[in-house]
């Protein structure tokens, strides 16, 4: 693939000069002008200044002026003194390490060594929303300041207009990238330095999307090796010592190979998850066979993919994104979470009645005890709603447009009408339906164009739809439900599923067609005060696309249980791989249950509908 070549070229060109952070030189101390300590730091977004679209990162890049401001704004935020609460370090440090009080919002006793973020909690999607808004409003104020440093007149007008068009971009890791490109955009993983044509001319600066360089690294706050020797954020680090470099080409390859699995999971989440409690987070609460997946579990898998580790790099663990306490320092974190917020907003549009019902917190945070009941009026700390020190709640942020942003795929902006719901469904089919059998049916009906076939193969979909895969408009979806103790092993890990032979060397996994998917478990050990006790988490690995390819290849007669159960019984395998590269004996992995389930699904007749799932039945447990 062309991008991988580019990644490799970029890698060899730049790895020797990594390490030194290069800010844009404005010719005066711009940072001095932007450091205004507001106390408390109120999260307002751009309320009152119009609702502007947050765009996909590759689309934002097409708008050259806005892109220039975005890179300069991030570079300036990363240059800002780490003691400033709205510096890169100050903001990203809210999530986990350095376990410091932010905005004067102190810890509850016993939670001093935890971050503020909420995971395995009904507040997972809602807590991250004001967090993103705080980051967005900070970036916008820097960008406005930068735009005003262009010479007065036409140029300054151009850039101040561009600043008004800016909202933070999202990175959609579940859409088919433009031909010849990777799921990992080159702007994010291509090179450590980038040329930017700023107010005083073109300069080569550190690419603020590639990594953050600590200024300086606080080795005391970073607790243990290798975190306390790594001076920049890393993806798929090449070693565990201070010579480590990122290997973004490895991350790109793994993301590309997992694309079909990620988009199938997303499409199923949109189609068959209607209950906020199960949709929102990965805690396994034993509800039914149909709700093992969640927005959070899918998000966890992307964290593990973006941080890397476990495969391809001998003698190295995963990078920052693979570990909850360190993940937010990597610039890809906000791109990823903006996409999570967008998925949440799209899901809300399709399920306007669904909302938070009280649940106990499954793990502690800086301001939460484990077991504390959380509901829609629980404070989302440390995010202030006004200058008097009130906090935002989930009810308060339910409508994201109050912060002055929205997403194009919501159809018609803030108006969540029946029409908008139909528009969201259209977007879901167009963007993520391509990897689902449902699209074969719609295609055969010629009601939808575009989209990719399973595994990119051109198939005679009309032949398949008659009899073999479909009976009328019905077909059967197959899934592996995965459930495991969150802290089953003392490192983040992934549960991998294969159809066929499993190479003994995990470095070979991404090269084998038999690898069909994985569930990433984004855990961190007790060491970080994030004890999750007996908590089990769950996720899914969809099988349907792979099974259809077996039907096409005539290795499997149909998707009916009598054929599929026999086939899977002989071919289905699982492995548990830690980010350190260690393969664990599955019998030693606490709480691990992998179960094959299926459901009859009614394919949508039009692009304004989603598949309708029947009851999900369980067939057998993998051994
Ligand atoms: C470094 O981290 C330690 C432990 O969290 C903290 O006490 C100290 O103030 C930090 N140093 C700086 C310069 O922020
Ligand atoms: C980076 O990963 C690629 C696989 O995509 C591998 O071929 C290459 O050797 C790795 N580079 C380093 C420096 O480890
Ligand atoms: C959603 O699922 C939870 C957990 O099973 C359940 O308690 C709750 O009643 C469900 N909510 C609705 C609206 O069905
Ligand atoms: C903040 O407190 C002041 C003084 O009590 C009050 O006048 C003001 O209305 C409050 N503002 C908000 C947003 O509640
Ligand atoms: C929302 O959509 C409905 C139906 O399309 C329309 O009648 C209404 O005027 C819209 N409201 C706003 C505020 O755009
Ligand atoms: C997904 O990524 C993992 C690395 O995290 C890799 O081992 C695997 O082969 C990739 N492909 C699939 C289909 O899971
Ligand atoms: C899960 O599947 C089993 C086996 O098909 C079935 O007995 C059970 O009712 C299913 N559970 C639910 C909640 O649908
Ligand atoms: Cu995250």
XYZ file of C-alpha atoms and ligand atoms in Angstrom:
722
model
C 0.000 0.000 0.000
C 1.271 3.424 -1.021
C 0.901 5.001 2.411
C 2.991 2.371 4.082
C 5.828 3.273 1.720
C 5.397 6.903 2.724
C 5.388 5.963 6.377
C 8.624 4.034 5.967
C 10.324 6.896 4.100
C 9.170 9.367 6.722
C 10.374 7.064 9.435
C 13.927 6.773 8.144
C 14.152 10.483 7.398
C 13.078 11.673 10.768
C 13.931 9.101 13.370
C 17.457 10.412 13.785
C 16.292 13.906 14.687
C 13.417 13.063 17.009
C 13.429 14.462 20.480
C 13.868 18.204 20.151
C 10.614 20.144 20.234
C 10.493 22.956 17.667
C 7.916 25.704 18.255
C 6.876 28.262 15.647
C 8.911 31.430 16.110
C 6.600 34.454 15.950
C 9.440 36.876 16.595
C 8.009 37.778 20.012
C 6.901 35.923 23.119
C 3.393 34.985 22.045
C 2.939 32.599 24.959
C 3.153 35.486 27.428
C 0.089 36.992 25.782
C -2.053 33.894 25.889
C -1.412 32.744 29.421
C -4.424 34.058 31.239
C -5.327 32.159 34.326
C -9.065 32.035 34.605
C -10.310 30.797 37.918
C -12.336 28.746 37.958
C -11.924 27.592 34.380
C -15.463 27.602 33.037
C -16.365 25.266 30.169
C -18.448 27.367 27.791
C -17.511 26.207 24.315
C -18.476 28.671 21.636
C -21.990 29.138 22.931
C -23.561 32.205 21.382
C -21.182 32.290 18.417
C -23.089 29.962 16.122
C -23.036 26.209 15.600
C -20.052 25.186 13.443
C -19.252 21.704 12.119
C -16.517 19.561 13.590
C -15.008 17.918 10.505
C -13.158 14.718 9.760
C -9.424 15.393 10.077
C -8.762 14.577 6.396
C -11.504 16.981 5.360
C -10.256 19.759 7.620
C -6.850 19.395 5.999
C -8.387 20.448 2.653
C -9.055 23.905 4.101
C -5.465 25.168 4.006
C -5.935 28.297 6.122
C -7.827 26.512 8.877
C -5.310 23.669 8.842
C -2.412 26.111 9.262
C -4.152 27.662 12.274
C -4.902 24.221 13.723
C -1.240 23.145 13.591
C -0.020 26.489 14.943
C -2.614 26.437 17.724
C -1.650 22.936 18.825
C 2.037 23.772 18.595
C 1.474 26.824 20.803
C -0.585 24.829 23.313
C 2.244 22.299 23.456
C 4.760 25.131 23.965
C 2.836 26.556 26.900
C 4.419 26.130 30.324
C 3.258 22.843 31.859
C 2.179 24.547 35.089
C -0.585 26.431 33.220
C -3.905 24.559 33.650
C -4.796 25.071 29.962
C -1.398 24.039 28.610
C -1.195 20.738 26.738
C 0.173 19.098 29.867
C -2.376 20.777 32.125
C -5.376 19.686 30.044
C -4.238 16.205 29.103
C -3.114 15.614 32.690
C -6.744 15.815 33.849
C -7.431 12.355 32.437
C -4.909 10.259 34.415
C -1.283 10.848 35.393
C 0.063 13.120 36.978
C -2.812 12.625 39.472
C -2.798 16.297 40.305
C -5.643 18.527 41.461
C -6.921 20.638 38.567
C -8.899 23.856 39.002
C -8.883 23.339 42.772
C -11.144 20.276 42.556
C -9.604 18.001 45.152
C -9.695 14.209 45.445
C -11.973 12.147 47.641
C -9.991 10.369 50.365
C -8.298 7.260 49.008
C -8.491 8.352 45.353
C -5.445 10.629 45.339
C -3.583 8.382 42.910
C -6.235 8.261 40.197
C -7.266 10.534 37.325
C -10.628 12.297 36.864
C -11.698 10.203 33.856
C -14.639 7.848 34.165
C -14.427 4.406 32.574
C -16.667 1.336 32.778
C -19.281 3.867 33.845
C -22.533 5.283 32.464
C -20.693 8.611 32.526
C -18.059 7.447 30.023
C -19.615 9.202 26.962
C -20.833 12.252 28.872
C -17.700 12.998 30.948
C -15.571 13.167 27.823
C -17.920 15.698 26.135
C -17.113 18.767 28.297
C -13.494 17.559 28.395
C -13.354 17.930 24.601
C -15.128 21.297 24.788
C -12.549 22.595 27.254
C -9.776 21.525 24.890
C -11.656 23.035 21.923
C -12.294 26.424 23.533
C -8.656 26.620 24.645
C -7.443 25.850 21.148
C -9.851 28.359 19.605
C -8.634 31.152 21.865
C -5.022 30.382 20.856
C -5.979 30.251 17.189
C -7.745 33.608 17.385
C -4.688 35.106 18.999
C -2.473 33.637 16.264
C -4.772 34.827 13.452
C -4.435 38.357 14.781
C -0.657 38.308 14.428
C -0.862 38.369 10.604
C -0.237 41.824 9.139
C -3.339 43.959 9.324
C -5.458 43.999 6.190
C -6.414 41.313 3.717
C -4.267 38.542 5.222
C -5.374 39.083 8.769
C -8.989 39.179 7.634
C -8.498 35.905 5.811
C -7.075 34.169 8.887
C -9.523 35.618 11.389
C -12.306 34.375 9.092
C -10.620 30.964 9.029
C -10.466 30.983 12.839
C -14.248 31.394 12.950
C -14.637 28.262 10.791
C -12.551 26.176 13.162
C -13.785 23.434 15.444
C -11.692 20.430 16.557
C -11.608 17.612 13.967
C -12.435 13.949 14.536
C -10.613 10.911 13.192
C -13.017 8.339 11.782
C -11.197 5.013 12.197
C -14.179 3.066 10.842
C -14.537 4.521 7.336
C -12.737 3.217 4.262
C -9.887 5.695 3.733
C -9.359 7.323 0.319
C -7.768 4.939 -2.153
C -4.077 4.268 -1.459
C -4.240 5.753 2.021
C -4.182 4.203 5.468
C -6.822 4.459 8.200
C -4.089 6.368 10.081
C -3.914 9.761 8.326
C -0.453 10.800 7.151
C -0.943 14.144 8.892
C -1.032 12.238 12.201
C 1.555 9.506 11.714
C 3.589 10.530 8.667
C 6.322 12.713 10.065
C 7.650 14.238 13.249
C 8.138 17.653 11.673
C 5.963 19.706 9.373
C 6.319 22.922 7.378
C 3.807 25.579 8.310
C 3.320 28.872 6.519
C 2.578 31.088 9.509
C 2.315 34.844 10.078
C 6.062 35.413 9.666
C 6.641 32.893 6.871
C 7.201 29.199 6.369
C 8.919 27.354 9.208
C 9.606 23.745 10.019
C 8.028 22.950 13.400
C 7.343 19.834 15.445
C 4.240 18.112 14.063
C 1.854 18.541 17.005
C -0.265 15.574 15.820
C 2.691 13.199 15.812
C 3.673 13.393 19.471
C 3.924 15.588 22.542
C 7.358 16.239 23.987
C 7.277 16.712 27.757
C 8.752 20.044 28.825
C 10.222 18.677 30.946
C 9.316 15.114 31.811
C 8.445 14.903 35.506
C 10.033 11.556 36.329
C 8.534 11.627 39.829
C 4.968 11.906 38.552
C 5.519 9.185 35.946
C 6.084 6.541 38.582
C 7.911 3.769 36.719
C 9.875 2.739 33.665
C 9.684 3.262 30.788
C 7.293 6.184 31.309
C 9.771 8.059 33.451
C 12.455 7.914 30.756
C 10.337 8.467 27.628
C 10.483 12.206 26.954
C 7.918 12.134 24.110
C 4.690 10.227 23.523
C 5.179 7.076 21.458
C 3.136 4.728 19.264
C 4.310 1.143 18.873
C 7.630 2.006 20.560
C 10.600 0.210 19.046
C 12.231 -0.475 22.429
C 11.554 -0.031 26.137
C 14.591 2.170 26.732
C 15.429 5.778 25.966
C 16.270 4.981 22.336
C 12.609 4.194 21.626
C 10.996 5.608 18.490
C 7.421 5.441 17.250
C 6.626 2.990 14.479
C 3.562 4.579 12.917
C 3.723 2.284 9.888
C 3.020 -0.639 12.184
C 0.074 1.219 13.735
C -1.197 2.070 10.233
C -1.003 -1.559 9.114
C -2.809 -2.874 12.187
C -5.565 -0.272 11.861
C -6.025 -1.142 8.182
C -6.340 -4.842 8.975
C -8.852 -4.178 11.740
C -11.010 -1.795 9.727
C -13.626 -4.328 8.690
C -14.041 -5.524 12.273
C -14.292 -1.980 13.668
C -16.878 -0.848 11.128
C -18.980 -3.999 11.576
C -19.005 -3.430 15.328
C -19.991 0.198 14.888
C -22.775 -0.675 12.449
C -24.165 -3.242 14.883
C -23.960 -0.765 17.775
C -26.056 1.683 15.771
C -28.518 -1.011 14.649
C -29.102 -3.152 17.687
C -28.095 -1.209 20.819
C -30.975 0.900 22.042
C -30.376 0.929 25.774
C -28.082 3.652 27.119
C -26.781 1.530 30.004
C -25.433 -1.201 27.759
C -24.478 1.060 24.820
C -22.471 3.504 26.891
C -19.837 1.450 28.641
C -17.968 -1.832 28.759
C -18.947 -3.066 32.238
C -20.378 -6.571 31.963
C -23.557 -6.605 33.994
C -24.942 -9.870 32.653
C -27.914 -8.494 30.790
C -28.325 -10.686 27.712
C -26.630 -12.249 24.694
C -27.202 -9.147 22.577
C -25.377 -6.439 24.485
C -21.771 -7.493 24.977
C -20.429 -4.651 22.900
C -20.451 -0.937 23.763
C -19.177 2.404 22.561
C -16.505 2.171 25.228
C -15.333 -1.303 24.265
C -14.975 -0.288 20.616
C -13.097 2.801 21.816
C -10.832 0.595 23.950
C -9.878 -1.491 20.929
C -8.876 1.670 19.037
C -6.800 2.792 22.043
C -4.886 -0.471 21.993
C -4.453 -0.287 18.212
C -3.181 3.314 18.328
C -0.766 2.644 21.184
C 0.443 -0.607 19.705
C 2.372 -3.187 21.639
C 2.217 -6.914 21.774
C 3.061 -7.507 18.170
C 5.722 -6.536 15.711
C 8.158 -4.903 18.093
C 10.178 -7.425 20.044
C 11.347 -6.232 23.478
C 8.826 -3.420 23.600
C 5.517 -2.741 25.269
C 2.682 -0.554 24.006
C 2.860 3.213 23.676
C 0.970 5.876 25.610
C -2.425 5.296 23.977
C -2.533 1.696 25.237
C -2.537 2.759 28.915
C -5.427 4.709 30.486
C -3.245 6.863 32.796
C -0.935 8.013 29.954
C -3.202 7.946 26.904
C -4.343 11.574 26.822
C -0.828 12.956 26.315
C -0.721 11.503 22.766
C -2.279 14.031 20.331
C -4.245 11.238 18.637
C -6.292 10.898 21.855
C -8.404 13.999 21.157
C -8.886 13.057 17.496
C -10.100 9.641 18.640
C -12.344 10.958 21.398
C -13.917 13.567 19.134
C -14.997 10.642 16.942
C -16.346 8.879 20.030
C -18.336 12.030 20.863
C -19.646 12.119 17.290
C -20.760 8.487 17.434
C -22.457 9.269 20.733
C -24.250 12.274 19.187
C -25.357 10.185 16.177
C -26.603 7.469 18.508
C -28.492 10.044 20.581
C -30.184 11.313 17.416
C -31.409 7.800 16.662
C -32.410 7.093 20.275
C -33.681 10.414 21.611
C -35.519 8.830 24.545
C -32.615 6.716 25.800
C -30.671 8.237 28.662
C -28.702 7.560 31.813
C -30.299 5.380 34.453
C -28.572 5.178 37.842
C -25.718 2.656 38.084
C -22.901 2.176 40.589
C -19.407 3.362 39.579
C -17.419 0.191 38.807
C -14.060 1.820 39.435
C -12.898 4.841 41.399
C -11.929 8.170 39.860
C -10.258 11.177 41.491
C -13.620 12.406 42.787
C -15.660 9.168 42.844
C -15.718 6.167 45.139
C -16.199 2.749 43.668
C -19.808 1.759 44.192
C -21.070 5.332 44.330
C -24.356 5.651 42.425
C -23.981 7.726 39.268
C -26.898 9.251 37.414
C -27.632 12.025 34.936
C -27.181 14.732 37.572
C -23.824 13.506 38.870
C -21.159 16.215 38.610
C -18.767 15.797 35.703
C -15.712 17.004 37.583
C -13.575 19.058 37.169
C -15.618 20.789 34.454
C -17.103 24.041 35.754
C -20.431 25.205 34.316
C -20.218 28.753 35.703
C -17.928 31.082 37.561
C -19.547 30.216 40.886
C -18.120 26.721 40.849
C -21.093 24.616 39.695
C -20.161 21.623 37.600
C -21.618 20.336 34.373
C -23.855 17.284 34.619
C -24.834 14.786 31.935
C -28.276 16.408 31.736
C -26.580 19.735 31.095
C -24.497 18.480 28.169
C -27.116 16.170 26.641
C -27.584 18.596 23.730
C -24.063 19.144 22.398
C -25.078 22.098 20.206
C -25.181 24.348 23.266
C -21.381 24.364 23.011
C -21.436 25.713 19.446
C -20.519 22.607 17.488
C -22.154 19.747 15.662
C -21.315 17.044 13.094
C -22.318 16.876 9.428
C -23.581 13.287 9.756
C -26.339 14.453 12.068
C -28.116 15.566 8.927
C -29.600 18.939 9.656
C -27.600 20.280 12.520
C -29.207 20.674 15.894
C -32.713 19.817 14.721
C -33.220 16.252 15.869
C -36.472 15.774 14.017
C -37.796 12.649 12.317
C -36.027 13.834 9.162
C -32.747 14.155 11.035
C -33.067 10.597 12.311
C -33.526 9.391 8.736
C -30.482 11.409 7.674
C -28.378 9.887 10.427
C -29.422 6.408 9.297
C -28.449 7.269 5.738
C -25.027 8.385 6.951
C -24.615 5.200 9.006
C -25.445 3.028 5.981
C -23.199 5.018 3.669
C -20.212 5.161 6.025
C -20.320 1.847 7.889
C -22.811 -0.396 6.088
C -20.267 -1.422 3.469
C -18.794 -4.111 5.694
C -22.184 -5.570 6.582
C -24.175 -8.220 4.750
C -27.080 -5.824 4.961
C -25.440 -3.706 2.278
C -25.304 -6.685 -0.089
C -29.035 -6.817 0.115
C -29.502 -3.101 -0.389
C -27.035 -3.208 -3.260
C -28.905 -6.023 -4.917
C -31.957 -3.855 -4.626
C -29.938 -1.094 -6.278
C -31.135 1.369 -3.735
C -27.704 2.264 -2.513
C -24.483 2.858 -4.361
C -20.856 2.830 -3.241
C -19.566 1.046 -0.153
C -17.090 -1.780 -0.075
C -17.764 -5.487 -0.254
C -16.578 -7.692 2.565
C -12.772 -7.774 2.335
C -12.980 -5.549 -0.727
C -13.897 -8.474 -2.976
C -16.129 -7.900 -5.930
C -18.831 -10.487 -5.699
C -21.983 -11.291 -7.500
C -24.117 -9.968 -4.721
C -27.410 -10.661 -6.479
C -26.505 -14.355 -6.741
C -25.630 -14.446 -3.049
C -28.768 -12.744 -1.965
C -30.938 -15.403 -3.606
C -31.011 -18.352 -1.321
C -27.452 -18.803 -0.060
C -27.019 -15.930 2.372
C -30.483 -14.448 2.308
C -33.916 -15.952 2.611
C -36.072 -13.143 1.394
C -34.723 -10.142 3.247
C -33.479 -12.199 6.214
C -29.984 -13.460 6.923
C -28.065 -14.570 9.996
C -25.407 -12.509 11.787
C -22.706 -14.353 13.748
C -20.676 -12.854 16.593
C -18.196 -13.957 19.227
C -19.197 -12.480 22.583
C -16.114 -11.849 24.697
C -16.161 -11.357 28.427
C -13.140 -11.118 30.729
C -11.982 -9.737 34.073
C -10.749 -6.187 33.408
C -7.615 -6.763 35.421
C -7.221 -10.406 34.432
C -3.511 -9.898 33.867
C -1.223 -7.118 35.065
C -1.029 -5.281 31.737
C -3.405 -4.060 28.988
C -4.211 -6.894 26.606
C -6.336 -8.037 23.689
C -8.445 -11.115 23.033
C -7.835 -12.211 19.428
C -10.098 -14.417 17.324
C -8.970 -16.521 14.351
C -10.703 -18.672 11.766
C -8.037 -21.227 10.933
C -4.373 -21.602 11.801
C -2.761 -19.257 14.325
C 0.907 -18.400 13.719
C 2.859 -18.913 16.932
C 4.672 -15.611 16.469
C 2.267 -12.672 17.096
C 4.360 -10.591 14.683
C 2.870 -12.736 11.924
C -0.735 -12.245 13.023
C -1.444 -9.179 10.970
C -0.091 -10.987 7.910
C -2.467 -13.933 8.150
C -5.927 -13.970 6.653
C -7.099 -16.227 9.465
C -7.016 -13.326 11.953
C -10.483 -11.834 11.987
C -10.654 -9.482 14.932
C -9.833 -8.576 18.488
C -11.279 -6.985 21.589
C -8.833 -4.607 23.238
C -8.957 -4.420 27.025
C -7.706 -1.007 28.054
C -6.837 -1.754 31.620
C -4.161 -0.611 33.970
C -2.953 -2.401 37.014
C -3.668 -1.656 40.637
C -0.418 0.253 40.754
C -2.223 3.288 39.331
C -4.909 3.315 41.987
C -7.471 2.299 39.390
C -8.415 -0.956 40.990
C -11.419 -2.445 39.251
C -11.783 -5.326 41.684
C -13.985 -8.083 40.327
C -15.194 -6.038 37.365
C -15.720 -7.948 34.119
C -15.782 -6.102 30.801
C -17.150 -7.310 27.494
C -16.885 -6.726 23.760
C -17.510 -8.543 20.483
C -15.789 -9.869 17.392
C -18.212 -10.014 14.430
C -17.851 -13.117 12.268
C -20.404 -12.530 9.520
C -18.222 -10.861 6.888
C -15.575 -13.563 7.189
C -18.220 -16.290 7.030
C -19.742 -14.794 3.884
C -16.306 -14.825 2.303
C -16.098 -18.529 3.189
C -19.474 -19.061 1.540
C -18.210 -17.240 -1.561
C -15.094 -19.412 -1.518
C -17.364 -22.495 -1.180
C -15.693 -23.554 2.075
C -18.992 -23.122 3.884
C -22.412 -24.089 2.538
C -24.560 -21.430 4.212
C -24.940 -19.152 7.234
C -27.386 -21.580 8.854
C -26.528 -22.896 12.336
C -26.149 -26.528 11.161
C -23.374 -25.521 8.729
C -21.792 -22.709 10.685
C -21.571 -24.517 14.038
C -19.698 -27.395 12.469
C -17.395 -25.060 10.587
C -16.636 -22.863 13.595
C -16.185 -25.867 15.853
C -13.273 -26.918 13.658
C -11.778 -23.526 12.819
C -12.409 -20.945 15.524
C -9.451 -20.128 17.813
C -8.678 -17.482 20.420
C -5.510 -16.034 21.931
C -4.846 -13.546 24.719
C -1.928 -11.226 24.012
C -0.503 -8.680 26.468
C 0.912 -5.398 25.177
C 4.336 -6.615 26.259
C 4.086 -9.337 23.600
C 3.411 -12.153 26.048
C 0.835 -14.761 25.040
C -1.177 -15.941 28.034
C -2.546 -19.414 28.539
C -6.284 -18.801 28.160
C -7.075 -21.011 31.125
C -5.040 -18.622 33.300
C -6.930 -15.517 32.162
C -9.472 -14.717 34.859
C -13.096 -14.623 33.824
C -12.469 -15.236 30.130
C -15.605 -16.469 28.339
C -15.893 -16.457 24.544
C -19.254 -17.523 23.263
C -20.619 -17.853 19.719
C -24.018 -16.235 19.265
C -26.223 -15.458 16.285
C -29.402 -13.705 15.323
C -31.683 -13.590 12.333
C -31.520 -10.080 10.925
C -33.913 -8.317 8.581
C -31.913 -6.322 6.059
C -33.019 -2.744 5.517
C -35.011 -2.123 2.350
C -33.949 1.492 2.022
C -30.944 3.499 3.084
C -33.093 5.338 5.604
C -33.562 2.166 7.619
C -31.172 0.060 9.685
C -31.097 -3.734 9.999
C -33.576 -5.171 12.486
C -32.192 -7.822 14.789
C -34.116 -10.733 16.215
C -33.410 -12.457 19.528
C -29.718 -13.222 19.920
C -29.204 -16.868 20.778
C -26.136 -18.504 22.177
C -24.701 -21.603 20.454
C -21.551 -22.720 22.228
C -18.595 -21.574 24.266
C -15.139 -21.731 22.744
C -12.630 -23.875 24.566
C 6.446 16.356 39.724
O 5.574 15.379 40.231
C 5.543 15.320 41.646
C 4.676 14.123 42.026
O 3.423 14.204 41.416
C 5.007 16.629 42.193
O 4.977 16.583 43.594
C 5.887 17.768 41.708
O 5.337 19.010 42.099
C 6.010 17.738 40.194
N 6.995 18.726 39.763
C 6.676 19.720 38.945
C 7.789 20.632 38.551
O 5.547 19.882 38.523
C 8.021 -0.941 11.884
O 6.987 -1.844 11.537
C 7.133 -2.425 10.258
C 5.894 -3.217 9.979
O 4.910 -2.409 9.472
C 8.381 -3.265 10.235
O 8.556 -3.841 8.951
C 9.582 -2.411 10.581
O 10.730 -3.217 10.700
C 9.350 -1.673 11.904
N 10.426 -0.730 12.082
C 11.185 -0.728 13.164
C 12.254 0.298 13.202
O 11.025 -1.491 14.079
C -31.522 -0.748 30.093
O -30.779 -1.836 30.589
C -30.641 -1.829 32.002
C -29.701 -2.956 32.377
O -30.257 -4.164 31.995
C -32.016 -1.964 32.647
O -31.878 -1.908 34.039
C -32.891 -0.828 32.171
O -34.203 -0.990 32.655
C -32.928 -0.744 30.655
N -33.581 0.482 30.275
C -34.651 0.534 29.484
C -35.189 1.893 29.180
O -35.140 -0.478 29.004
C -22.966 33.590 40.783
O -23.120 34.124 42.075
C -23.491 35.496 42.061
C -23.474 36.028 43.488
O -24.062 35.101 44.356
C -24.862 35.637 41.423
O -25.245 36.984 41.363
C -24.804 35.081 40.020
O -26.089 35.086 39.437
C -24.273 33.667 40.018
N -24.061 33.233 38.643
C -24.527 32.078 38.193
C -24.231 31.776 36.757
O -25.162 31.298 38.864
C -36.888 21.134 12.408
O -37.349 20.255 11.405
C -38.760 20.325 11.199
C -39.145 19.213 10.222
O -38.241 19.102 9.187
C -39.123 21.728 10.720
O -40.499 21.843 10.548
C -38.654 22.743 11.754
O -38.894 24.047 11.279
C -37.170 22.585 12.049
N -36.785 23.462 13.149
C -35.670 24.189 13.122
C -35.385 24.984 14.350
O -34.898 24.179 12.168
C -5.576 -6.056 14.195
O -4.490 -5.506 14.923
C -3.739 -6.453 15.665
C -2.690 -5.710 16.431
O -3.263 -5.014 17.497
C -3.119 -7.470 14.743
O -2.457 -8.473 15.494
C -4.216 -8.100 13.917
O -3.641 -8.995 13.010
C -4.999 -7.041 13.179
N -6.020 -7.616 12.322
C -7.177 -8.162 12.726
C -8.061 -8.670 11.673
O -7.486 -8.240 13.897
C -29.156 -16.395 25.279
O -29.087 -17.558 24.488
C -29.603 -18.740 25.104
C -29.369 -19.913 24.173
O -29.923 -19.657 22.919
C -31.083 -18.566 25.390
O -31.546 -19.698 26.098
C -31.276 -17.318 26.226
O -32.658 -17.084 26.379
C -30.626 -16.113 25.566
N -30.779 -14.994 26.444
C -31.479 -13.926 26.097
C -31.603 -12.878 27.145
O -31.966 -13.764 25.000
Cu -10.249 7.051 25.580
